[in-house]
XYZ file of N, CA and C in Angstrom:
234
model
N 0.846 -1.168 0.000
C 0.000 0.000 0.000
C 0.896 1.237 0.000
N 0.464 2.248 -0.957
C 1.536 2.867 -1.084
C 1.346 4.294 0.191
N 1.609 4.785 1.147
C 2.070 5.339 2.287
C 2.073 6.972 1.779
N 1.003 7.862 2.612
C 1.350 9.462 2.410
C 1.691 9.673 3.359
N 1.977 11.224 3.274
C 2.605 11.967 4.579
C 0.481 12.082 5.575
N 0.313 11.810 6.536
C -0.344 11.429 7.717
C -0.442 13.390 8.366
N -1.691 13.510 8.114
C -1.849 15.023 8.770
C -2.733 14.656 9.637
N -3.215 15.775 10.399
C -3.582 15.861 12.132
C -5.056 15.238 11.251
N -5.818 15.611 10.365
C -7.425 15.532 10.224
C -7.363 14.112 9.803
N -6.662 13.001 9.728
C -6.825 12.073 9.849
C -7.379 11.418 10.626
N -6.420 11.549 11.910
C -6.627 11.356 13.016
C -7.978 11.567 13.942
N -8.504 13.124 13.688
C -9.849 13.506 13.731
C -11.243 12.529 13.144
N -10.693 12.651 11.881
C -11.292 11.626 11.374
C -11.820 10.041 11.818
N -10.824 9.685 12.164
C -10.891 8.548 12.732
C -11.603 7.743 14.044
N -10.369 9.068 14.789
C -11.232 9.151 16.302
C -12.963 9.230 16.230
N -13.608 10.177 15.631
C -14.955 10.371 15.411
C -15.561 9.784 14.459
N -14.515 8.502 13.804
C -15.640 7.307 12.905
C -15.567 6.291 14.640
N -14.472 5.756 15.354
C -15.202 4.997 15.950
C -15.623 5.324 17.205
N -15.673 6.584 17.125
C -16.625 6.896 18.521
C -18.417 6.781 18.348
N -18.580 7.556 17.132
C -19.820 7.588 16.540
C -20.194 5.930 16.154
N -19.768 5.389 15.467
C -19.839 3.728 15.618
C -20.150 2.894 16.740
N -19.326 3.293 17.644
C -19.401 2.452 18.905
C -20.663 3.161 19.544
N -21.251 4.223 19.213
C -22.325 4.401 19.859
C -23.515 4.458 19.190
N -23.371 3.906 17.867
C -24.396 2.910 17.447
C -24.597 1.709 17.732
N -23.606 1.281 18.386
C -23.222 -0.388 18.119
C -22.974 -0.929 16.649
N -22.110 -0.028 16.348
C -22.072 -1.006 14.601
C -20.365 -1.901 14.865
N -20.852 -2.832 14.014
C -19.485 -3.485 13.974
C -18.955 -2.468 12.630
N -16.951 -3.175 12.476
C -16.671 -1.778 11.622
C -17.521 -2.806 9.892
N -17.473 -4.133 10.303
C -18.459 -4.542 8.708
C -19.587 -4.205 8.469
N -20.479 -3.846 9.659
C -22.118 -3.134 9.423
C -21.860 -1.959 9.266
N -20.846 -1.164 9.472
C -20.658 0.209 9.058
C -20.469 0.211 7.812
N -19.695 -0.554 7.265
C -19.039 -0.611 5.784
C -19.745 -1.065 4.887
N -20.786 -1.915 5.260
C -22.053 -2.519 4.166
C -22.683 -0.909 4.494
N -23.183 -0.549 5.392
C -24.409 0.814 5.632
C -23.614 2.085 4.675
N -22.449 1.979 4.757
C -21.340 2.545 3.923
C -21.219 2.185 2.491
N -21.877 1.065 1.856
C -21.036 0.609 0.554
C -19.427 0.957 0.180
N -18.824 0.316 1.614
C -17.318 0.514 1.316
C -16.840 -0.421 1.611
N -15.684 -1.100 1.244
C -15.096 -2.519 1.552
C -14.360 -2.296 3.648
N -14.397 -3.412 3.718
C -14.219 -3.200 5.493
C -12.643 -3.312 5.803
N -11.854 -3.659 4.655
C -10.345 -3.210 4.918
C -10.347 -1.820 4.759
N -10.896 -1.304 3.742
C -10.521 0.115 3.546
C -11.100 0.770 4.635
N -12.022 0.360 5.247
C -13.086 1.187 6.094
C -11.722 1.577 7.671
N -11.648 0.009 7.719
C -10.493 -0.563 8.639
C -9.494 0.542 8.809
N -8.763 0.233 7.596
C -7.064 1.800 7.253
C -7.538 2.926 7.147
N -8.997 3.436 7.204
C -9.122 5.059 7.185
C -9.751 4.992 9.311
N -9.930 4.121 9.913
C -10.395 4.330 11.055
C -9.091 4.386 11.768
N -8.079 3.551 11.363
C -7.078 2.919 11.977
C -5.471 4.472 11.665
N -6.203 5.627 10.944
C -5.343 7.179 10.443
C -4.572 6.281 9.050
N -4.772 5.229 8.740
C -3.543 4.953 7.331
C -3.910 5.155 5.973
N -5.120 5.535 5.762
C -5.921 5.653 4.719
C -6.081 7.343 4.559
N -5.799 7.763 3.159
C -6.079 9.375 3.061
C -7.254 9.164 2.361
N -8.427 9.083 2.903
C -9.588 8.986 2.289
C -10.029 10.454 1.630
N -11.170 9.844 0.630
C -11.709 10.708 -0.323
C -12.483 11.690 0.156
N -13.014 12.584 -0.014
C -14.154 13.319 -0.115
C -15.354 12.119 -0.025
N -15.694 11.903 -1.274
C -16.823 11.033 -1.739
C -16.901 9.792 -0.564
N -15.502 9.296 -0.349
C -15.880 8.468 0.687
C -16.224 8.621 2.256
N -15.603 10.084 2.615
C -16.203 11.003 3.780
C -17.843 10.562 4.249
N -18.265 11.142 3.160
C -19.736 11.247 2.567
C -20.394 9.885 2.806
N -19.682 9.053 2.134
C -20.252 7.781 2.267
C -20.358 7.124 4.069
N -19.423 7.742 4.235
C -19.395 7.047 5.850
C -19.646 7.826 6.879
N -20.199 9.026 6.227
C -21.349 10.125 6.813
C -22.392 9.592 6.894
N -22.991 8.650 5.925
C -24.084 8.092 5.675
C -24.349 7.329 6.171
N -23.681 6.252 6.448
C -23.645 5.136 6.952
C -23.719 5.250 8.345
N -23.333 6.144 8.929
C -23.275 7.037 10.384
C -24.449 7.776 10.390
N -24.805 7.857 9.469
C -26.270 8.814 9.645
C -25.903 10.129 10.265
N -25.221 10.772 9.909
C -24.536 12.100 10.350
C -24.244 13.081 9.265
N -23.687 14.086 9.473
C -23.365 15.468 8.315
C -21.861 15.047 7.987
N -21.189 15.120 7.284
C -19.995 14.658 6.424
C -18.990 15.551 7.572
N -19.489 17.112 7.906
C -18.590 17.902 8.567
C -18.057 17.038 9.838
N -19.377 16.086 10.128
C -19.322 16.141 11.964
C -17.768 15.063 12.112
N -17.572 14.785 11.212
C -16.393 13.883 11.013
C -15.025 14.097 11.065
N -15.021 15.746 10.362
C -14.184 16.392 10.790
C -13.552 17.035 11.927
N -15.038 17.312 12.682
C -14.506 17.755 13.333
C -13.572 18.047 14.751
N -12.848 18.548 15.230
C -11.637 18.428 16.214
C -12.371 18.927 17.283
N -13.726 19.460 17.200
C -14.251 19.669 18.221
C -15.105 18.865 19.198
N -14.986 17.418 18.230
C -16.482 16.575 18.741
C -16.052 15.917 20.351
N -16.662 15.863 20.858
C -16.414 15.071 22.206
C -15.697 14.169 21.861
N -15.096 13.950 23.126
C -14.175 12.582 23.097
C -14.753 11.268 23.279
């Protein structure tokens, strides 16, 4: 897999896919079917190794049943 340089909104990212997850109770494969995204990839963008898309933001906004922003953001509870 080919490896980018790793910025802070990754991390953001991440943190607030499995916080929001875990308080659905989704496993990360019921996220990723509710997602139409494969569950490795779902996996390396939860896990900061994945520089995910826009489009796929979105997608796992969806799947979260949430706004694409709330994912971003550095403000969300811990």
């Amino acid at each position: 897999m080919k490896k980018t340089h790793k910025g802070p909104l990754r991390d953001v990212l991440a943190r607030n896919m499995r916080r929001l997850r875990a308080e659905r109770g989704l496993s990360q494969e019921a996220l990723a079917h509710e997602s139409g995204i494969n569950r490795t990839y779902l996996s390396g963008v939860e896990r900061s190794e994945r520089n995910v898309s826009i489009d796929n933001i979105a997608r796992i906004a969806r799947g979260l049943k949430v706004k694409a922003w709330m994912l971003l953001d550095d403000n969300a509870k811990p």
